[in-house]
Amino acid sequence: MKNKRVIVIGGAGAIGEAIVELLVVEGAAVVIADHNVDTAAQLAQRLSTGGTVYVAQIDITSEESVAAAFAESTRLLGGLDILVNCAGVIDEVPLSDMPFARWQRVIDLNLTGVFLACREAIPYLRQAGGGRIINIASQVGQRGRERLTHYAASKAGVIGLTKALARELAGERILVNSVAPGPISTPFEATLSEETLRETAKALPLGRSGVPAEVAPTVLLLAGDVSGALYVGQTLGPNSGDVML
């Protein structure tokens, strides 16, 4: 990752933080783009002694905010080589009880935000002569899950977007892939009901959930010049065996 210029959207979250930390350790210059700039700034401060880390505020549901965040981030970095889309939200409710606003919020944050960020990144990656887009999806988008229909739909959409965009851009040396983590022990997961967590844990062949530091290496693999060179439109699954493809 030496001299690579990276934007991690949602980099102040638990999985995002692990990704940022690993990329910085490996030599990348990273912008943590997040709506929570205070948490992002604390992370940047912690990592600044070992690498180059910046912070940019972003609202991934706003075209104007996404454009402004990319303009500021690429100014700080001097360009862009890698985009990691790691922002998102989860919300548990049966479909029959789901207000439209709750559906729309999850779709906006998990899927439309990825579209906006990918679209904004493409001109910068073209200027660099190629690069990587890595979208964080979820195994729920592959297998479905009761009471998480809106979340499953949004993450399945991310996987479909990844495949289609990969076909559009591979000829320009811009490789697009996704990572679909399984259950990961984070505050994000802790918002789910005890019933959902219990059922999920029981179904895992590995017998345990993962932790954020076990997801980040998959992003590093896809981002690497050699290690990620043949991955095009793929979805890799650090998921404790929950989904086997």
CSV table of C-alpha atoms in Angstrom, one decimal, residues 18-152:
chain,number,residue,atom,x,y,z
A,18,ALA,CA,-9.9,-1.7,11.4
A,19,ILE,CA,-9.6,-1.1,7.6
A,20,VAL,CA,-8.1,2.3,8.0
A,21,GLU,CA,-5.7,1.1,10.6
A,22,LEU,CA,-4.4,-1.8,8.5
A,23,LEU,CA,-4.1,0.3,5.4
A,24,VAL,CA,-2.1,3.0,7.3
A,25,VAL,CA,0.2,0.4,8.8
A,26,GLU,CA,0.8,-0.9,5.2
A,27,GLY,CA,1.8,2.5,4.0
A,28,ALA,CA,-1.3,4.1,2.5
A,29,ALA,CA,-2.3,7.7,2.9
A,30,VAL,CA,-5.9,7.6,4.0
A,31,VAL,CA,-8.8,10.0,4.3
A,32,ILE,CA,-11.4,8.9,6.9
A,33,ALA,CA,-14.7,10.2,5.4
A,34,ASP,CA,-17.5,10.0,7.9
A,35,HIS,CA,-20.4,12.0,9.2
A,36,ASN,CA,-19.0,11.6,12.7
A,37,VAL,CA,-16.0,13.9,12.4
A,38,ASP,CA,-15.2,13.9,16.1
A,39,THR,CA,-14.7,10.1,16.2
A,40,ALA,CA,-12.9,10.3,12.9
A,41,ALA,CA,-10.5,13.0,14.2
A,42,GLN,CA,-9.7,10.9,17.3
A,43,LEU,CA,-8.8,7.9,15.1
A,44,ALA,CA,-6.7,10.1,12.8
A,45,GLN,CA,-4.9,11.5,15.7
A,46,ARG,CA,-4.2,8.0,17.1
A,47,LEU,CA,-2.8,6.8,13.8
A,48,SER,CA,-1.0,10.0,12.7
A,49,THR,CA,2.3,9.0,14.3
A,50,GLY,CA,2.5,6.0,12.1
A,51,GLY,CA,1.3,7.3,8.8
A,52,THR,CA,-0.6,9.9,6.8
A,53,VAL,CA,-4.3,10.2,7.8
A,54,TYR,CA,-6.8,13.0,7.1
A,55,VAL,CA,-10.5,13.5,7.9
A,56,ALA,CA,-13.3,14.7,5.7
A,57,GLN,CA,-17.0,15.1,6.7
A,58,ILE,CA,-19.5,13.4,4.5
A,59,ASP,CA,-23.3,12.8,4.3
A,60,ILE,CA,-23.5,9.9,1.9
A,61,THR,CA,-27.2,10.6,1.2
A,62,SER,CA,-26.4,14.0,-0.3
A,63,GLU,CA,-24.9,14.5,-3.8
A,64,GLU,CA,-23.5,17.8,-2.8
A,65,SER,CA,-21.8,16.5,0.3
A,66,VAL,CA,-20.3,13.5,-1.5
A,67,ALA,CA,-18.9,15.8,-4.2
A,68,ALA,CA,-17.5,18.2,-1.7
A,69,ALA,CA,-15.9,15.4,0.4
A,70,PHE,CA,-14.2,13.9,-2.7
A,71,ALA,CA,-12.9,17.2,-3.8
A,72,GLU,CA,-11.4,17.9,-0.4
A,73,SER,CA,-10.1,14.4,0.1
A,74,THR,CA,-8.4,14.2,-3.3
A,75,ARG,CA,-6.9,17.7,-2.7
A,76,LEU,CA,-5.4,16.4,0.6
A,77,LEU,CA,-4.2,13.1,-1.0
A,78,GLY,CA,-3.1,14.5,-4.3
A,79,GLY,CA,-5.5,12.1,-6.2
A,80,LEU,CA,-7.2,8.8,-5.6
A,81,ASP,CA,-6.2,5.2,-6.1
A,82,ILE,CA,-8.6,3.2,-3.9
A,83,LEU,CA,-12.1,3.8,-2.6
A,84,VAL,CA,-13.6,1.7,0.3
A,85,ASN,CA,-17.3,2.1,0.9
A,86,CYS,CA,-17.9,1.0,4.5
A,87,ALA,CA,-20.7,3.3,5.7
A,88,GLY,CA,-24.1,1.8,6.5
A,89,VAL,CA,-26.9,1.2,9.0
A,90,ILE,CA,-28.9,-1.8,10.2
A,91,ASP,CA,-32.5,-1.8,11.5
A,92,GLU,CA,-34.6,-4.7,12.5
A,93,VAL,CA,-38.3,-4.8,11.9
A,94,PRO,CA,-40.8,-7.3,10.2
A,95,LEU,CA,-41.7,-6.1,6.7
A,96,SER,CA,-45.4,-6.1,7.6
A,97,ASP,CA,-44.7,-3.5,10.3
A,98,MET,CA,-42.1,-1.5,8.4
A,99,PRO,CA,-42.9,2.2,7.8
A,100,PHE,CA,-41.7,3.5,4.5
A,101,ALA,CA,-39.4,5.9,6.1
A,102,ARG,CA,-37.4,3.1,7.8
A,103,TRP,CA,-37.2,1.3,4.5
A,104,GLN,CA,-36.0,4.4,2.7
A,105,ARG,CA,-33.4,5.3,5.3
A,106,VAL,CA,-31.7,1.9,5.1
A,107,ILE,CA,-31.8,1.9,1.3
A,108,ASP,CA,-30.4,5.5,1.2
A,109,LEU,CA,-27.5,4.9,3.5
A,110,ASN,CA,-26.5,1.4,2.4
A,111,LEU,CA,-27.1,1.4,-1.3
A,112,THR,CA,-27.7,4.9,-2.7
A,113,GLY,CA,-24.7,6.2,-0.8
A,114,VAL,CA,-22.5,3.5,-2.5
A,115,PHE,CA,-23.8,4.6,-5.9
A,116,LEU,CA,-23.1,8.3,-5.1
A,117,ALA,CA,-19.5,7.5,-3.9
A,118,CYS,CA,-18.7,5.2,-6.8
A,119,ARG,CA,-19.9,7.7,-9.3
A,120,GLU,CA,-17.9,10.5,-7.7
A,121,ALA,CA,-14.8,8.3,-7.5
A,122,ILE,CA,-14.7,7.2,-11.2
A,123,PRO,CA,-13.2,10.4,-12.7
A,124,TYR,CA,-10.4,10.5,-10.1
A,125,LEU,CA,-9.6,6.9,-10.6
A,126,ARG,CA,-9.5,7.4,-14.4
A,127,GLN,CA,-7.1,10.3,-13.8
A,128,ALA,CA,-4.8,7.9,-11.8
A,129,GLY,CA,-4.9,5.4,-14.7
A,130,GLY,CA,-6.8,2.8,-12.7
A,131,GLY,CA,-7.5,1.8,-9.2
A,132,ARG,CA,-9.8,-0.1,-6.9
A,133,ILE,CA,-13.3,0.2,-5.5
A,134,ILE,CA,-14.2,-2.1,-2.6
A,135,ASN,CA,-17.7,-2.1,-1.3
A,136,ILE,CA,-18.6,-3.6,2.1
A,137,ALA,CA,-21.8,-5.6,1.6
A,138,SER,CA,-23.1,-8.3,4.0
A,139,GLN,CA,-23.8,-12.0,4.0
A,140,VAL,CA,-27.4,-11.0,4.7
A,141,GLY,CA,-27.5,-9.7,1.1
A,142,GLN,CA,-26.6,-13.2,-0.1
A,143,ARG,CA,-28.8,-15.4,2.1
A,144,GLY,CA,-31.6,-13.1,3.4
A,145,ARG,CA,-32.8,-12.8,6.9
A,146,GLU,CA,-36.2,-12.5,8.6
A,147,ARG,CA,-36.9,-9.0,10.0
A,148,LEU,CA,-34.0,-7.6,7.9
A,149,THR,CA,-35.7,-7.4,4.5
A,150,HIS,CA,-34.7,-3.8,3.9
A,151,TYR,CA,-31.1,-4.4,5.0
A,152,ALA,CA,-30.9,-7.6,2.9
